[in-house]
XYZ file of C-alpha atoms in Angstrom:
750
model
C 0.033 0.002 -0.008
C 2.809 2.419 0.824
C 4.979 2.208 -2.242
C 7.197 5.269 -2.568
C 6.694 7.024 -5.884
C 9.666 7.088 -8.200
C 11.203 10.327 -9.447
C 9.026 11.190 -12.446
C 8.910 14.202 -14.741
C 5.209 15.235 -14.657
C 4.543 18.169 -16.914
C 1.578 20.512 -16.664
C 2.224 23.869 -18.296
C 1.227 27.111 -16.813
C 1.719 26.390 -13.055
C 4.388 28.007 -10.868
C 4.459 27.335 -7.155
C 5.130 30.170 -4.714
C 6.202 30.303 -1.107
C 2.611 29.802 0.073
C 1.554 27.470 -2.705
C 3.080 24.006 -2.490
C 1.974 20.495 -3.337
C 0.733 20.125 0.221
C -1.492 23.207 0.110
C -2.607 22.389 -3.468
C -3.568 18.887 -2.424
C -5.653 20.222 0.503
C -7.341 22.757 -1.827
C -8.143 19.907 -4.223
C -9.671 17.716 -1.500
C -11.734 20.749 -0.241
C -12.988 21.372 -3.794
C -13.925 17.661 -4.094
C -15.925 17.751 -0.908
C -17.796 20.816 -2.210
C -18.444 19.214 -5.591
C -16.312 21.829 -7.428
C -14.953 19.298 -9.972
C -13.051 21.610 -12.223
C -11.251 23.270 -9.272
C -10.512 19.850 -7.742
C -9.022 18.670 -11.058
C -6.830 21.760 -11.496
C -5.531 21.804 -7.906
C -4.653 18.097 -7.930
C -2.877 18.243 -11.276
C -0.895 21.300 -10.040
C -0.144 19.373 -6.798
C 1.285 16.471 -8.715
C 3.456 18.787 -10.851
C 4.897 20.491 -7.797
C 5.384 17.199 -5.919
C 7.411 15.657 -8.710
C 9.354 18.787 -9.364
C 10.214 19.255 -5.709
C 11.333 15.634 -5.221
C 13.318 15.722 -8.408
C 15.225 18.703 -7.182
C 15.676 17.192 -3.760
C 17.099 14.060 -5.370
C 19.742 16.136 -7.161
C 20.565 17.955 -3.928
C 21.139 14.711 -2.020
C 23.252 13.317 -4.831
C 25.252 16.502 -4.979
C 25.826 16.439 -1.199
C 26.440 12.707 -0.996
C 28.927 11.705 1.722
C 29.289 15.253 2.973
C 30.864 17.420 0.299
C 31.287 20.093 2.872
C 33.821 20.929 5.542
C 33.833 17.392 6.890
C 35.081 16.134 3.531
C 34.623 12.677 2.078
C 35.008 9.288 3.729
C 33.535 5.895 3.049
C 30.913 4.610 5.471
C 31.415 0.978 6.480
C 30.790 -1.395 9.368
C 33.789 0.020 11.346
C 32.657 3.643 11.490
C 28.936 3.994 10.908
C 28.281 4.368 14.667
C 31.345 6.491 15.319
C 31.498 10.277 16.013
C 33.089 11.045 12.656
C 29.847 9.928 10.999
C 27.988 12.696 12.805
C 30.486 15.205 11.503
C 29.839 13.983 7.972
C 26.051 13.918 8.559
C 26.110 17.529 9.748
C 28.116 18.634 6.726
C 25.822 16.732 4.392
C 22.681 18.229 6.052
C 24.079 21.782 5.709
C 24.999 21.140 2.106
C 21.467 19.826 1.397
C 19.760 22.792 3.087
C 21.882 25.276 1.050
C 21.033 23.406 -2.125
C 17.315 23.268 -1.307
C 17.155 27.008 -0.552
C 18.921 27.758 -3.865
C 16.418 25.546 -5.773
C 13.376 27.134 -4.080
C 14.440 30.657 -2.955
C 10.810 31.789 -2.570
C 9.975 29.107 -0.022
C 10.692 30.199 3.585
C 9.579 26.966 5.214
C 10.227 23.311 4.480
C 7.886 21.361 6.779
C 8.533 17.686 7.593
C 6.636 14.877 5.850
C 3.002 14.547 6.758
C 0.032 12.355 5.930
C -0.423 14.366 2.798
C 3.000 13.093 1.540
C 1.809 9.534 2.167
C -1.145 10.149 -0.214
C 1.365 11.035 -2.955
C 3.689 8.150 -2.149
C 1.004 5.391 -2.181
C -0.885 7.095 -5.102
C -4.065 7.521 -3.025
C -4.358 11.009 -4.550
C -5.390 9.366 -7.816
C -8.606 8.236 -6.229
C -9.730 11.904 -6.009
C -8.262 12.802 -9.315
C -10.035 10.127 -11.373
C -13.421 11.292 -10.167
C -12.698 14.981 -10.601
C -11.231 14.458 -14.028
C -14.266 12.392 -15.149
C -16.666 15.017 -13.851
C -14.622 17.744 -15.587
C -14.806 15.952 -18.941
C -11.049 14.966 -18.891
C -11.613 11.299 -19.879
C -7.932 10.362 -20.604
C -6.797 11.704 -17.253
C -9.750 9.947 -15.498
C -8.889 6.602 -17.049
C -5.073 6.860 -16.545
C -5.591 8.064 -12.934
C -7.773 4.988 -12.261
C -5.226 2.778 -13.947
C -2.421 4.324 -11.848
C -4.304 3.807 -8.579
C -5.098 0.204 -9.487
C -1.458 -0.468 -10.346
C -0.485 0.626 -6.741
C -3.483 -1.182 -5.163
C -4.127 -4.286 -7.330
C -7.450 -5.948 -6.787
C -9.161 -2.820 -5.353
C -12.869 -3.553 -5.871
C -14.132 -0.052 -6.640
C -11.285 0.834 -8.943
C -11.591 -2.521 -10.763
C -15.294 -1.684 -11.307
C -14.372 1.807 -12.529
C -11.781 0.541 -14.951
C -14.385 -1.940 -16.381
C -16.846 0.954 -16.754
C -14.312 3.059 -18.649
C -13.519 0.105 -20.965
C -17.193 -0.003 -21.890
C -17.237 3.577 -23.117
C -16.923 3.855 -26.910
C -14.754 7.031 -26.656
C -12.227 5.333 -24.406
C -9.090 4.675 -26.412
C -6.592 1.905 -25.595
C -3.906 4.582 -25.202
C -5.800 6.066 -22.216
C -5.086 2.943 -20.097
C -1.619 3.581 -18.670
C 0.172 4.075 -15.382
C 1.074 7.746 -15.021
C 3.719 6.852 -12.409
C 5.361 4.045 -14.305
C 9.180 4.524 -14.252
C 10.850 5.303 -17.583
C 12.952 2.095 -17.462
C 9.814 -0.026 -17.399
C 8.536 1.711 -20.518
C 11.801 0.863 -22.331
C 11.602 -2.670 -20.931
C 8.142 -3.130 -22.367
C 9.346 -1.935 -25.780
C 12.177 -4.415 -25.556
C 9.739 -7.298 -24.825
C 7.697 -6.276 -27.874
C 10.810 -6.391 -30.016
C 11.787 -9.771 -28.518
C 8.400 -11.266 -29.370
C 8.834 -10.140 -32.929
C 12.385 -11.613 -32.980
C 13.707 -8.118 -33.649
C 17.047 -8.810 -31.893
C 18.613 -5.378 -32.684
C 15.422 -3.660 -31.352
C 15.560 -5.837 -28.229
C 19.144 -4.952 -27.612
C 18.541 -1.182 -28.152
C 15.560 -0.951 -25.833
C 16.951 -3.373 -23.183
C 20.226 -1.466 -22.974
C 18.335 1.763 -22.577
C 16.150 0.183 -19.910
C 18.969 -1.181 -17.775
C 20.778 2.186 -17.867
C 17.602 3.957 -16.755
C 17.072 1.221 -14.108
C 20.369 1.994 -12.391
C 19.559 5.752 -12.549
C 16.146 5.092 -11.019
C 17.754 3.124 -8.165
C 20.201 5.943 -7.436
C 17.443 8.442 -7.376
C 15.393 6.392 -4.932
C 18.441 5.737 -2.703
C 19.265 9.495 -2.625
C 15.870 10.239 -1.115
C 16.571 7.762 1.655
C 18.792 10.417 3.237
C 15.634 12.216 4.463
C 16.638 11.517 8.127
C 19.550 13.969 7.552
C 17.213 16.865 6.768
C 18.069 19.771 9.157
C 15.104 19.533 11.524
C 15.369 15.737 11.847
C 19.135 15.759 12.302
C 18.942 18.532 14.839
C 16.421 16.509 16.866
C 18.628 13.369 16.718
C 21.770 15.296 17.785
C 19.906 16.802 20.704
C 18.794 13.289 21.885
C 22.431 12.057 21.591
C 23.728 14.996 23.634
C 21.139 14.358 26.318
C 21.807 10.620 26.511
C 23.504 9.605 29.764
C 25.019 6.274 28.605
C 27.026 5.296 25.591
C 24.592 2.443 24.929
C 21.731 4.998 24.668
C 23.727 7.072 22.168
C 24.404 3.990 20.032
C 20.713 3.013 20.279
C 19.732 6.457 18.874
C 22.230 6.091 16.032
C 21.046 2.544 15.436
C 17.455 3.735 14.994
C 18.607 6.463 12.657
C 20.563 4.042 10.465
C 17.655 1.616 10.514
C 15.404 4.143 8.760
C 18.044 4.881 6.116
C 19.015 1.310 5.415
C 15.463 -0.103 5.450
C 14.498 2.617 2.960
C 17.321 1.586 0.686
C 16.431 -2.078 0.972
C 12.830 -1.151 0.019
C 14.113 0.865 -2.964
C 15.984 -2.011 -4.443
C 13.261 -4.563 -3.656
C 10.500 -2.392 -5.077
C 12.272 -1.494 -8.314
C 13.556 -4.994 -8.899
C 10.145 -6.562 -8.419
C 8.845 -8.574 -11.315
C 5.873 -10.953 -11.251
C 8.079 -13.989 -12.008
C 11.394 -12.874 -10.449
C 14.026 -10.092 -10.760
C 13.655 -7.531 -13.482
C 17.372 -6.671 -13.274
C 18.372 -10.323 -13.916
C 15.903 -10.532 -16.774
C 17.556 -7.573 -18.448
C 20.822 -9.494 -18.781
C 18.966 -12.711 -19.623
C 17.298 -11.102 -22.659
C 20.463 -9.252 -23.556
C 22.685 -12.302 -23.618
C 20.250 -14.177 -25.844
C 19.716 -11.230 -28.223
C 23.451 -10.643 -28.564
C 23.789 -14.363 -29.264
C 21.245 -14.123 -31.999
C 23.082 -11.231 -33.729
C 26.373 -13.202 -33.307
C 27.918 -10.769 -30.844
C 29.409 -13.494 -28.659
C 31.649 -11.160 -26.663
C 28.725 -9.084 -25.441
C 26.640 -12.230 -24.911
C 29.301 -13.621 -22.681
C 29.552 -10.353 -20.802
C 25.799 -10.376 -20.056
C 26.036 -13.987 -19.010
C 28.817 -13.129 -16.551
C 26.793 -10.182 -15.252
C 23.743 -12.426 -14.782
C 25.892 -14.857 -12.781
C 27.124 -12.017 -10.631
C 23.528 -11.451 -9.570
C 22.525 -15.093 -9.485
C 25.723 -17.171 -9.228
C 24.070 -20.640 -9.097
C 21.608 -20.345 -11.968
C 22.019 -23.561 -13.956
C 20.860 -22.159 -17.310
C 23.329 -19.276 -17.091
C 26.137 -21.639 -16.035
C 25.298 -23.885 -18.994
C 25.306 -20.876 -21.368
C 28.736 -19.859 -19.964
C 30.071 -23.339 -20.684
C 28.471 -23.267 -24.140
C 30.039 -19.916 -25.095
C 33.437 -21.152 -23.796
C 33.383 -24.453 -25.592
C 31.693 -23.527 -28.882
C 32.668 -19.853 -29.333
C 36.031 -19.676 -27.552
C 34.803 -16.991 -25.089
C 37.569 -16.141 -22.652
C 37.506 -15.387 -18.948
C 37.749 -11.697 -19.733
C 34.721 -11.918 -21.929
C 32.649 -13.075 -18.911
C 33.662 -10.190 -16.669
C 30.526 -8.555 -15.220
C 29.667 -5.063 -16.311
C 31.035 -2.195 -14.210
C 27.614 -0.697 -13.351
C 26.373 -4.092 -12.189
C 29.472 -4.691 -10.048
C 28.956 -1.281 -8.424
C 25.265 -1.992 -7.828
C 25.937 -5.392 -6.213
C 28.818 -4.061 -4.115
C 26.741 -1.172 -2.733
C 23.753 -3.470 -2.158
C 25.897 -5.928 -0.236
C 27.492 -3.211 1.806
C 24.098 -1.801 2.779
C 22.802 -5.283 3.519
C 25.746 -5.927 5.852
C 25.125 -2.625 7.740
C 21.412 -3.412 7.991
C 22.217 -6.898 9.268
C 24.534 -5.362 11.928
C 21.855 -2.850 12.976
C 19.278 -5.563 13.329
C 21.684 -7.718 15.294
C 22.128 -4.829 17.701
C 18.483 -5.271 18.602
C 18.896 -8.832 19.729
C 20.704 -10.328 22.655
C 23.845 -12.102 21.633
C 23.861 -15.775 22.405
C 26.318 -17.158 24.925
C 29.447 -19.056 23.854
C 29.551 -22.229 25.854
C 32.235 -24.922 25.670
C 32.057 -28.492 24.406
C 34.622 -29.575 26.975
C 36.693 -27.860 29.629
C 39.647 -27.787 27.277
C 37.692 -26.167 24.390
C 35.972 -23.584 26.532
C 35.965 -19.993 25.165
C 36.033 -17.695 28.143
C 34.496 -14.215 28.035
C 37.914 -12.578 27.737
C 38.660 -14.797 24.777
C 35.553 -13.976 22.814
C 35.435 -11.134 20.259
C 32.006 -9.848 19.195
C 30.912 -11.302 15.891
C 27.751 -10.966 13.795
C 27.672 -14.789 13.750
C 26.516 -14.737 17.384
C 23.007 -13.590 16.730
C 19.967 -15.703 17.501
C 18.620 -14.602 14.135
C 21.277 -16.919 12.606
C 21.331 -19.722 15.177
C 18.197 -21.701 16.159
C 17.395 -22.703 19.715
C 19.223 -25.814 20.999
C 16.145 -27.487 22.426
C 15.883 -31.080 23.475
C 14.019 -31.796 20.249
C 16.900 -30.314 18.254
C 19.487 -32.309 20.185
C 17.559 -35.526 19.417
C 17.447 -34.535 15.742
C 21.199 -33.839 15.857
C 21.938 -37.234 17.359
C 19.760 -38.949 14.736
C 21.677 -37.044 12.079
C 24.980 -38.308 13.467
C 23.719 -41.898 13.807
C 22.542 -42.019 10.198
C 26.000 -40.854 8.951
C 28.140 -42.749 11.375
C 29.452 -39.535 12.909
C 30.603 -39.367 16.514
C 31.227 -36.259 18.568
C 34.933 -35.656 19.439
C 35.529 -36.936 22.974
C 31.995 -38.282 23.214
C 30.902 -35.325 25.267
C 27.470 -33.854 24.993
C 28.604 -30.567 26.590
C 29.433 -29.303 23.071
C 25.901 -28.389 22.100
C 26.071 -24.603 22.530
C 29.577 -23.907 21.183
C 30.608 -22.204 17.984
C 33.398 -24.785 17.837
C 32.759 -28.305 16.740
C 34.903 -31.458 16.372
C 33.602 -34.728 15.123
C 34.898 -38.020 13.752
C 33.634 -40.213 10.865
C 32.474 -37.448 8.573
C 33.998 -39.383 5.723
C 35.381 -42.916 5.565
C 38.863 -44.466 5.172
C 38.474 -45.252 1.479
C 37.453 -41.690 0.786
C 40.437 -40.308 2.677
C 42.741 -42.531 0.623
C 41.308 -41.489 -2.710
C 41.476 -37.781 -1.729
C 45.135 -38.070 -0.718
C 45.821 -39.630 -4.071
C 44.112 -36.689 -5.775
C 46.249 -34.237 -3.810
C 49.474 -35.927 -4.884
C 48.687 -36.228 -8.615
C 49.613 -32.764 -9.889
C 51.771 -31.320 -7.125
C 50.363 -27.950 -8.084
C 50.604 -24.818 -5.997
C 47.374 -23.825 -4.389
C 46.140 -20.309 -3.784
C 44.678 -20.225 -0.298
C 47.104 -21.153 2.497
C 50.493 -19.559 2.531
C 53.116 -19.435 5.274
C 54.875 -22.736 4.546
C 58.432 -22.645 5.994
C 61.704 -23.751 4.418
C 61.128 -27.108 6.081
C 57.851 -27.949 4.269
C 56.532 -28.598 0.813
C 53.024 -27.397 -0.090
C 50.663 -29.332 -2.418
C 47.045 -28.639 -3.114
C 44.077 -28.161 -5.390
C 41.084 -25.903 -5.440
C 37.851 -27.349 -6.833
C 38.324 -25.708 -10.202
C 41.929 -26.916 -10.407
C 40.818 -30.489 -9.731
C 38.147 -30.148 -12.417
C 40.808 -28.965 -14.868
C 42.883 -32.082 -14.124
C 39.828 -34.179 -14.884
C 39.370 -32.443 -18.255
C 43.023 -33.180 -19.037
C 42.498 -36.843 -18.151
C 44.991 -36.816 -15.276
C 42.413 -37.775 -12.715
C 38.870 -39.286 -13.006
C 35.735 -37.194 -12.766
C 34.824 -39.613 -9.953
C 37.605 -38.176 -7.818
C 36.416 -34.621 -8.437
C 32.894 -35.645 -7.430
C 34.322 -37.167 -4.287
C 36.087 -33.860 -3.580
C 32.795 -32.030 -3.812
C 30.847 -34.612 -1.839
C 33.420 -34.812 0.997
C 33.475 -31.043 1.417
C 29.709 -30.997 1.344
C 29.618 -33.591 4.109
C 31.638 -31.262 6.304
C 29.451 -28.236 5.458
C 26.260 -30.150 6.129
C 27.411 -31.379 9.523
C 28.576 -27.919 10.600
C 25.279 -26.300 9.486
C 23.299 -28.980 11.282
C 25.396 -28.759 14.474
C 25.079 -25.017 14.633
C 21.282 -25.269 13.925
C 21.595 -22.468 11.374
C 18.510 -20.584 10.321
C 20.180 -19.178 7.219
C 22.139 -20.856 4.417
C 25.842 -21.593 4.970
C 27.604 -21.332 1.598
C 31.022 -22.323 0.295
C 33.368 -19.357 -0.102
C 36.527 -21.340 -0.906
C 37.534 -25.025 -0.771
C 40.990 -26.426 -1.143
C 42.593 -29.839 -0.685
C 45.973 -29.146 0.931
C 48.928 -31.216 2.034
C 52.081 -30.236 3.924
C 55.119 -32.486 3.751
C 57.990 -32.202 6.338
C 61.428 -31.747 4.655
C 64.444 -30.567 6.618
C 63.512 -31.614 10.145
C 67.045 -31.402 11.584
C 67.014 -27.579 11.493
C 63.450 -27.285 12.604
C 62.893 -25.464 15.876
C 60.712 -27.944 17.755
C 58.594 -25.482 19.567
C 58.078 -23.009 16.709
C 54.553 -23.210 15.132
C 54.427 -23.902 11.418
C 51.902 -21.105 11.131
C 51.705 -18.426 13.818
C 48.431 -17.934 15.704
C 46.027 -16.247 13.257
C 42.412 -15.590 12.365
C 40.869 -16.338 9.003
C 39.085 -13.036 8.559
C 40.930 -10.335 10.561
C 44.437 -9.188 11.510
C 45.564 -9.976 15.066
C 46.985 -6.930 16.899
C 49.602 -6.887 19.597
C 46.986 -6.180 22.238
C 45.123 -9.337 21.278
C 42.279 -7.607 19.368
C 41.589 -8.528 15.735
C 41.257 -5.725 13.192
C 38.710 -6.220 10.439
C 39.906 -5.190 6.988
C 38.450 -6.101 3.559
C 41.775 -7.525 2.388
C 41.522 -10.073 5.200
C 38.420 -11.561 3.633
C 35.938 -10.252 6.245
C 33.109 -11.986 4.427
C 34.349 -15.332 5.775
C 32.042 -16.440 8.566
C 33.095 -20.053 9.410
C 36.065 -22.278 8.709
C 35.995 -26.113 8.332
C 38.955 -28.535 8.350
C 38.363 -32.171 7.299
C 41.479 -34.252 7.856
C 42.505 -37.182 5.600
C 45.320 -39.011 7.527
C 47.312 -39.309 10.756
C 50.475 -41.111 9.585
C 52.808 -38.126 10.303
C 54.446 -36.549 13.259
C 53.695 -32.998 14.442
C 51.120 -30.901 12.551
C 48.553 -30.901 15.387
C 45.836 -28.188 15.233
C 45.247 -25.970 18.257
C 42.885 -23.229 19.385
C 44.550 -20.229 20.999
C 43.796 -17.638 23.665
C 43.680 -13.948 22.749
C 47.256 -13.690 24.000
C 48.214 -16.326 21.407
C 48.987 -18.953 24.004
C 47.868 -22.525 23.221
C 44.419 -23.339 24.541
C 43.683 -26.872 23.407
C 45.217 -29.215 20.829
C 43.486 -31.638 18.514
C 45.195 -34.470 16.717
C 44.259 -34.859 12.988
C 42.993 -38.234 11.739
C 41.062 -39.513 8.759
C 37.479 -38.288 8.834
C 37.958 -35.851 11.695
C 36.222 -32.520 11.091
C 36.900 -29.286 13.010
C 34.679 -26.262 12.490
C 34.838 -22.836 14.037
C 34.069 -19.136 13.493
C 36.561 -17.605 11.125
C 37.561 -14.964 13.625
C 38.586 -17.623 16.112
C 42.308 -17.672 16.971
C 44.095 -20.892 16.032
C 47.429 -22.279 14.846
C 49.310 -25.453 13.803
C 52.190 -27.199 15.489
C 55.319 -27.840 13.369
C 55.493 -30.815 11.044
C 58.451 -33.090 12.006
C 57.949 -35.960 9.590
C 55.475 -37.291 7.051
C 52.714 -35.709 4.993
C 49.524 -34.160 6.453
C 46.436 -33.649 4.200
C 43.052 -32.057 4.710
C 40.139 -30.399 2.997
C 40.210 -26.755 4.118
C 36.980 -24.798 3.576
C 35.837 -21.289 4.225
C 32.130 -20.607 4.474
C 30.046 -17.428 4.112
C 26.530 -16.269 4.819
C 26.780 -13.706 1.975
C 25.494 -15.055 -1.343
C 27.528 -12.454 -3.260
C 30.821 -13.989 -2.004
C 30.047 -17.684 -2.466
C 32.282 -19.830 -4.639
C 31.144 -19.599 -8.298
C 33.812 -22.055 -9.489
C 32.242 -24.731 -7.332
C 28.846 -24.304 -8.928
C 30.395 -24.359 -12.401
C 32.263 -27.512 -11.582
C 29.140 -29.223 -10.356
C 27.302 -28.324 -13.524
C 30.099 -29.560 -15.691
C 30.188 -32.844 -13.850
C 26.490 -33.302 -14.247
C 26.808 -32.908 -18.003
C 30.048 -34.953 -18.225
C 30.005 -38.073 -20.354
C 32.627 -39.698 -18.132
C 31.417 -43.107 -16.925
C 31.641 -43.412 -13.189
C 33.798 -46.340 -12.257
C 34.461 -47.888 -8.934
C 32.058 -49.353 -6.519
C 29.845 -47.121 -4.517
C 29.934 -48.155 -0.847
C 26.743 -48.764 1.129
C 27.705 -45.794 3.384
C 28.049 -43.523 0.367
C 24.747 -44.690 -0.965
C 23.047 -44.084 2.417
C 24.452 -40.535 2.449
C 22.972 -39.956 -0.966
C 19.630 -41.214 0.138
C 19.713 -39.094 3.347
C 20.477 -35.989 1.359
C 17.531 -36.534 -0.897
C 15.172 -37.807 1.822
C 14.765 -41.070 -0.186
C 14.451 -44.683 1.000
C 15.106 -48.117 -0.502
C 11.844 -49.921 -1.171
C 13.233 -53.096 -2.867
C 16.786 -54.330 -2.833
C 18.966 -57.195 -4.089
C 17.069 -60.249 -2.803
C 13.663 -58.692 -3.608
C 14.704 -58.050 -7.246
C 16.776 -61.233 -7.783
C 20.021 -59.391 -8.554
C 22.962 -58.010 -6.582
C 23.122 -54.862 -8.712
C 19.400 -54.015 -8.543
C 17.660 -51.574 -6.331
C 14.382 -49.651 -6.233
C 14.223 -46.303 -4.413
C 11.204 -44.231 -3.472
C 11.089 -40.411 -3.124
C 14.277 -39.960 -5.017
C 12.723 -36.877 -6.659
C 9.969 -34.639 -5.356
C 6.530 -34.334 -6.895
C 7.386 -30.857 -8.139
C 10.539 -32.165 -9.794
C 8.519 -34.942 -11.461
C 6.092 -32.345 -12.779
C 8.923 -30.283 -14.173
C 10.466 -33.326 -15.849
C 7.154 -34.163 -17.452
C 6.867 -30.648 -18.825
C 10.421 -30.978 -20.156
C 9.559 -34.280 -21.835
C 6.598 -32.667 -23.511
C 8.996 -30.117 -25.073
C 10.646 -32.986 -26.887
C 9.671 -35.003 -29.971
C 6.710 -37.273 -30.475
C 7.839 -40.418 -32.252
C 8.603 -44.059 -31.683
C 12.054 -43.273 -30.290
C 13.797 -46.149 -32.014
C 14.044 -44.980 -35.612
C 17.799 -45.491 -35.735
C 17.532 -49.139 -34.728
C 16.536 -50.433 -38.106
C 17.161 -54.026 -37.280
C 15.204 -54.050 -34.055
C 11.529 -54.273 -33.357
C 9.932 -51.334 -31.587
C 8.892 -52.001 -27.967
C 5.922 -49.738 -28.554
C 2.587 -50.862 -29.930
C 0.170 -49.040 -32.205
C -1.768 -48.110 -29.094
C 0.968 -45.926 -27.576
C 2.522 -42.597 -28.338
C 6.187 -41.990 -27.465
C 7.251 -38.463 -26.412
C 10.824 -37.836 -25.167
C 13.791 -35.605 -24.996
C 17.498 -36.376 -24.873
C 20.007 -34.569 -22.706
C 21.607 -32.944 -25.780
C 18.247 -31.748 -27.089
C 17.300 -30.429 -23.678
C 20.619 -28.518 -23.550
C 19.945 -27.005 -26.976
C 16.537 -25.782 -25.813
C 18.176 -24.136 -22.812
C 20.594 -22.193 -24.975
C 18.145 -21.424 -27.729
C 15.210 -20.514 -25.550
C 16.975 -19.328 -22.402
C 14.815 -18.768 -19.346
C 13.479 -15.681 -20.982
C 10.683 -17.777 -22.406
């Protein structure tokens, strides 16, 4: 109901507002005229009110953009999670407010007063004004305005009974033209988008590109205009009131609460701007821009731009399978390079700012909740209050309650997978640290160690190896490349993915997460001891460190973007224990050793990425593990992993090697499936029947996909074989290759 109106150029010639005549006063005059049945006066006043409202807000938008980030005495600095509640923000806010006021006075020198928003403003924002306007326009003989005003109100309030009746009445009038039925507040980018869709339906690919490029440019401009108006809490009267409250606050916590509420208004407004403008009946209008563009560029054989739009689409939706398939298609069949898939600059800026604001809003909302307590899973692993640094990952909005029902569910989860808690202690249930055994089996450990040793390639995640060690490792994408070169089997790469997923799934389950825990980076790493004679026995191989901040001399940890602050949790899944040294340990804030854990095959250790930890020196042998970083932020998840999974699904490599019963059970558990008939029931050791392997929705989608295929016998190529189908059946089907062609030809735009 309260949808803020976009900045819109609304032209009515002949009106000039004065100091005493503003959109607020004009609106009130229009309503008064309506109540008195003075239809012509009502129509004129409301039209003039709309003109002044749009002109005023258009100018205010420009003022906020001109004064963005305090182009005054306070100068410019970037707002981030480290300073948005600090005093320097207030200096910037004051400078920005003063700049805005000077700009506003220069734009409207005749106006002596700028009152705060009122209920009248709400009638403009949610388009309720058009209820009055459509009646007054109709009574005044202005049929086009009457119809378009009704249409505009109905667009903001879909399903409104009276307005639906009115629009049906207008459609019955012989003098009502189709061109009268339009939304007077429709943003310009949507008009261009509609033209692009018309061109697309006509297979006018050049026209689609022209209008869609125009639309996406206007879209980003519309977003910036909307975001600019979210600075309204910095208007002089509002800011003065907030500063007075801060000065009167007795406690620091009260001052931060006032700032928190202030930021909440700004950030929630920005979130609403992006949500409102990106809203499309069947998804995201921003994504669809790049979806249509990539296909249209493909149709005019501009592969470089098609690839760029595909990369931009994946920036916004990294796991979309159709886009990942298209990327693979352009790479394989049109030699598109990595540079060709680089996302567009305006999209990168949009996503970066969106993620930054989302992080700040998350922090503001976390401040409203009580942080959950860090409790230990054993006396040795206990994290004392003086050892705990505040972290957004401590919010109850992220972690579910650890009730008795949950603990039973957790135990059932462990039992199904053969996982045991490290030390067998149930005191671990409320910790942000977890250690467990049996996450993967011995055969899986052996195969993964073989994978690590095949190429001897240098990894790109863990540095700090000394002169006494050799480093070997693979990322997921590097392992996939080895499979493409035939150096390892696709089965090993699948195992890599499945083993790391087993660790992620257990960590997410153990923590009882209410939000999705995503892969940010995964690497299979091994360290081999070399010159042990010169090794200082008590010197750690890697000094005490954190995975997302810089440890300072005073024991604090400084957050900086270059330290990968988007990492939320770390997981280590060990593959062997036939080495000496190399033990993992958690550390106190003074870097002293807190508790040591010995690696072994299938042992998993998970912890918050800001937790202090280190590794004891290797003295002999080779130590291997899967090291994984996890994130809650979708924009920072590992795209290479999703691409590898897609490539493996479409791979023609035959899976060799026997699948163990434990592996099979894990697969069934992940899908929520069960074995209904097995070997003895089906008279064969390699036979099995499984129920619930796909959901009903997936079945319906597959049926729709089959109906997109061909209707035939299906065995035309087998000339020397009899058809298994009778004259009483019709065969409809689709091959994987044909389905793939339909994806690239049709795209999800259809």
